[in-house]
Amino acid sequence: MERLPTSPGEYPEKTDASPEPTYSATASINDQGTVTEWSEGASRLLGYAPSEVVGLPAARLLADGVTDTAWRIPAGQERWSGTVALRHRNGLRLEQAVLAHRWTSTGGTTKWSVVSAVTTAFRTPLDDALNEWAFTQSPCLLAIFDAELRLVRANAGMERTLSLTEAEMRGLRLPEIAPDPVSDDTERSMRLTLETGEPQNVHAFVRSPGAGTEKRGWATSLAPLRDSGGRVVAVYLAAHDRTVIEADRREMLLPDHADPVIGTTLDSARTAQELADIAVPRLADFAVVDLLEPSPRGDDSSSRPGAGPVAARRTAARSILAGNTEVEVGVGETTVYPPLSPPVECLAAGRGAVYGRADPGIARWVAQDRGAALISGDGTHSMMVLPLHADGITFGLAFFSRHQHREPFQPEDLWLAEELTTRAAAGIHKARRYTREHTTTMTLQRSLLPHTMPTQAALEIASRYLPAGTGAGVGGDWFDVIPLSGARVALVVGDVVGHGIRATATMGRLRTAVRTLADVDLPPDELLTYLDDLIIHLSADEADQDASAEASGGIGTTCLYVVYDPVTRRCTVARAGHPPPVVVSPEGSVYLLDVPAGPPLGLGGLPFEAAEVELPEGSILTLYTDGLLRARDHDIDDALDNMFEALIRPASTLETVCDRVLTAMLTHPPEDDVALLVARTRALHADQVVVWDLPSDPSVVAQARRYTNDQLTAWGLEEAGFVTELVVSELVTNAIRYGEPPIQLRLIHESENSTLICEVSDASSTAPHMRRARIFDEGGRGLLLVAQLAQRWGTRHAPVGKTIWAEQSLVGF
């Protein structure tokens, strides 16, 4: 039988430079030393077919005839390698290097996987080319720098990353090739490699040329290259792009953009705690977040704090250990960082930093600050301090440390921490801005809404205002009660589209406009027409100033305007896109007042119509904004039914009525602002109102004075007679001289309000006005005298003619 080669080197040498391909021989052996698997390569190496070997002791394959106990490996050893003398099927001895791995299945079965590479031993002409190709085509950045740290070789990866060819870089130092602080740090490490002969590592994030602001993470290894005599003659640089790896790690660490876990609420403290919670234990073993107090001016205008000391409030803490044992300063307490401490330096520089336990700044901090006790305890060995800032405003800082992780923080950890703190700072900035704007808006809105109801005798009134319970911000809902001439009262409820300061400011403008228009006694439909024009002008002005205006100047604003006259008990109503009022009659019936539905304000070109109804004394009139009807758990029809049921129930006061309505309608905090205005009608009866028709004759003035004096005596107001006779005399004289018949005099006594109203009407539409009379003028002082004697006076127009009125306070008479 022909003898097989005793080693791979004994194979006949090939003459065609095409060596026999390398192959692997593998087999599996269980813990009892029995062969369980046999590969084709094993058959090729030893000549046994699988059926001849599987199930037999593996020791029979050994050339030296050693018992199977010699095959056993010490307990607990997971890998073994060495040279084994094997017996070929033909009986020849074969020395073969093998590698064995212990492998345990999920079911608990253990086996050894044995593998051996069978190859030729001669050298091919391809070997030198492979070495060159490995250098030039490596996916890593490879470069060689000589003893003067000038580049002599660079591979394609280096050329591609720096956008330079090897020829363009040859002979240049790294800072000259890529000017950057990281290049300076790397060159210092290269020089250290030359001097000490020890490998060095550099981890950094670098912006590649042409990559904009994007930075990529590189793990750079520096190794000495030695000549045949062992002398270091060059430095070998190999850099691995860790951006993809760190991006995957960041995705595991950072919250998904579609479902963030930092900044989930408009609460600064909650956002700070979310930052600490996500950092521990993913990134650090311990984390605290300290926030600076907002600027006293409330504008967050402060930038970076100075050199210290710096006071901050401990807002959040999280530890991998139970009980936050590292915390010396508790959450909610104030800590003061001493000057030159790492937190102060971090805030002053505006960037984060990594510190080791032996860093001089850390030692100085521990010596000065009791709050730094967290560093000296629990074996803390690595720390990061980062500022929280957004839009040029510094809000505080975050501190991270490791005492359970054995690895210190690396630059990529600082990068990840910056990602987290940037997101947290944005959330805190948003929360503080919302809080400031919400407070400002609420203050502005409270200043614009009525604080107390005006004194008037026509209506008993109660109101409620509830801001939205969501994060949408304060809306533009509003209401007002405006006393008019002739003992009448105007009720107005409106809803400005949008939220925030813009909506509140628009609401303030509308409220002012309504009061101004009400003072000239415009009918409800005409008043809404003027408001419509105002909204159009406002939207046009804002469109010129800001094309992205949130509320477009209030287009879509709704309004309901009601005028009630207690003398006639008639109610005139007009609405612009607003829900109609609800009426509860004295008999107990409840219904929506039938009012033509006008368009919302700001559309322009569409008319508004008014409806006039007579309301019996004791009727309840309810005005509201649509936030009351937009409950989450029922539709509008159900909401109206609930409102009707709450209104129809007897109540001793209107305050009780308001509370019942809100309780019935709002099972959750409202999603929109709610304004509610409830009024019970009163009437001025015949014993409080008197009317005289007067001929257009100057001689009737004296008669009008007598009528007035007699009526005041009947009301027991004799002490007001002198002033009232003067006012009546001047008004009647003015109507006879400048107006047109018929002329009418009316006196109204509001006993509950201690007010006396004198009115003179005529058929002329010409409005009177005061003028300054000269010394020798015989007239021209009438209205001036009335203005001095009356508490207030004015003119209101009717479809035909006008009425001049004067109101006197009876207090003191």
mmCIF file of N, CA and C in Angstrom, residues 139-141 161 204-205 208 215-220 238-246:
data_model
loop_
_atom_site.group_PDB
_atom_site.id
_atom_site.type_symbol
_atom_site.label_atom_id
_atom_site.label_comp_id
_atom_site.label_asym_id
_atom_site.label_seq_id
_atom_site.Cartn_x
_atom_site.Cartn_y
_atom_site.Cartn_z
ATOM 1 N N PRO A 139 -11.417 48.476 3.909
ATOM 2 C CA PRO A 139 -12.526 49.419 4.169
ATOM 3 C C PRO A 139 -12.189 50.426 5.270
ATOM 4 N N CYS A 140 -11.133 50.172 6.026
ATOM 5 C CA CYS A 140 -10.709 51.114 7.057
ATOM 6 C C CYS A 140 -9.809 52.176 6.433
ATOM 7 N N LEU A 141 -9.596 53.246 7.175
ATOM 8 C CA LEU A 141 -8.642 54.263 6.770
ATOM 9 C C LEU A 141 -7.272 53.821 7.249
ATOM 10 N N THR A 161 -12.110 59.521 2.150
ATOM 11 C CA THR A 161 -12.642 60.273 3.294
ATOM 12 C C THR A 161 -12.163 61.716 3.287
ATOM 13 N N ALA A 204 -12.796 60.083 18.355
ATOM 14 C CA ALA A 204 -13.230 61.467 18.131
ATOM 15 C C ALA A 204 -14.298 61.508 17.058
ATOM 16 N N PHE A 205 -14.990 62.662 17.003
ATOM 17 C CA PHE A 205 -15.973 62.937 15.966
ATOM 18 C C PHE A 205 -15.437 64.063 15.102
ATOM 19 N N SER A 208 -16.009 65.677 8.023
ATOM 20 C CA SER A 208 -15.252 65.419 6.804
ATOM 21 C C SER A 208 -15.447 66.562 5.823
ATOM 22 N N LYS A 215 -20.939 65.305 11.482
ATOM 23 C CA LYS A 215 -19.716 64.744 12.030
ATOM 24 C C LYS A 215 -19.834 63.227 12.078
ATOM 25 N N ARG A 216 -18.693 62.569 11.834
ATOM 26 C CA ARG A 216 -18.655 61.117 11.862
ATOM 27 C C ARG A 216 -17.708 60.686 12.974
ATOM 28 N N GLY A 217 -18.058 59.583 13.610
ATOM 29 C CA GLY A 217 -17.249 59.075 14.702
ATOM 30 C C GLY A 217 -16.181 58.117 14.193
ATOM 31 N N TRP A 218 -14.947 58.319 14.644
ATOM 32 C CA TRP A 218 -13.819 57.482 14.218
ATOM 33 C C TRP A 218 -13.119 56.929 15.450
ATOM 34 N N ALA A 219 -12.842 55.614 15.399
ATOM 35 C CA ALA A 219 -11.998 54.965 16.396
ATOM 36 C C ALA A 219 -10.650 54.718 15.729
ATOM 37 N N THR A 220 -9.626 55.434 16.171
ATOM 38 C CA THR A 220 -8.322 55.408 15.513
ATOM 39 C C THR A 220 -7.306 54.667 16.377
ATOM 40 N N ALA A 238 -4.694 53.309 11.698
ATOM 41 C CA ALA A 238 -5.883 52.603 11.205
ATOM 42 C C ALA A 238 -7.103 53.204 11.890
ATOM 43 N N ALA A 239 -8.034 53.704 11.102
ATOM 44 C CA ALA A 239 -9.232 54.354 11.651
ATOM 45 C C ALA A 239 -10.474 53.623 11.176
ATOM 46 N N HIS A 240 -11.371 53.347 12.096
ATOM 47 C CA HIS A 240 -12.624 52.656 11.792
ATOM 48 C C HIS A 240 -13.778 53.637 11.959
ATOM 49 N N ASP A 241 -14.651 53.690 10.981
ATOM 50 C CA ASP A 241 -15.826 54.559 11.038
ATOM 51 C C ASP A 241 -16.867 53.917 11.943
ATOM 52 N N ARG A 242 -17.112 54.572 13.087
ATOM 53 C CA ARG A 242 -18.065 54.027 14.057
ATOM 54 C C ARG A 242 -19.412 54.720 13.992
ATOM 55 N N THR A 243 -19.609 55.544 12.966
ATOM 56 C CA THR A 243 -20.856 56.311 12.890
ATOM 57 C C THR A 243 -22.059 55.402 12.816
ATOM 58 N N VAL A 244 -21.990 54.388 11.950
ATOM 59 C CA VAL A 244 -23.129 53.481 11.795
ATOM 60 C C VAL A 244 -23.365 52.712 13.079
ATOM 61 N N ILE A 245 -22.239 52.250 13.692
ATOM 62 C CA ILE A 245 -22.384 51.509 14.940
ATOM 63 C C ILE A 245 -23.000 52.385 16.021
ATOM 64 N N GLU A 246 -22.479 53.621 16.133
ATOM 65 C CA GLU A 246 -22.995 54.524 17.155
ATOM 66 C C GLU A 246 -24.414 54.974 16.833
#
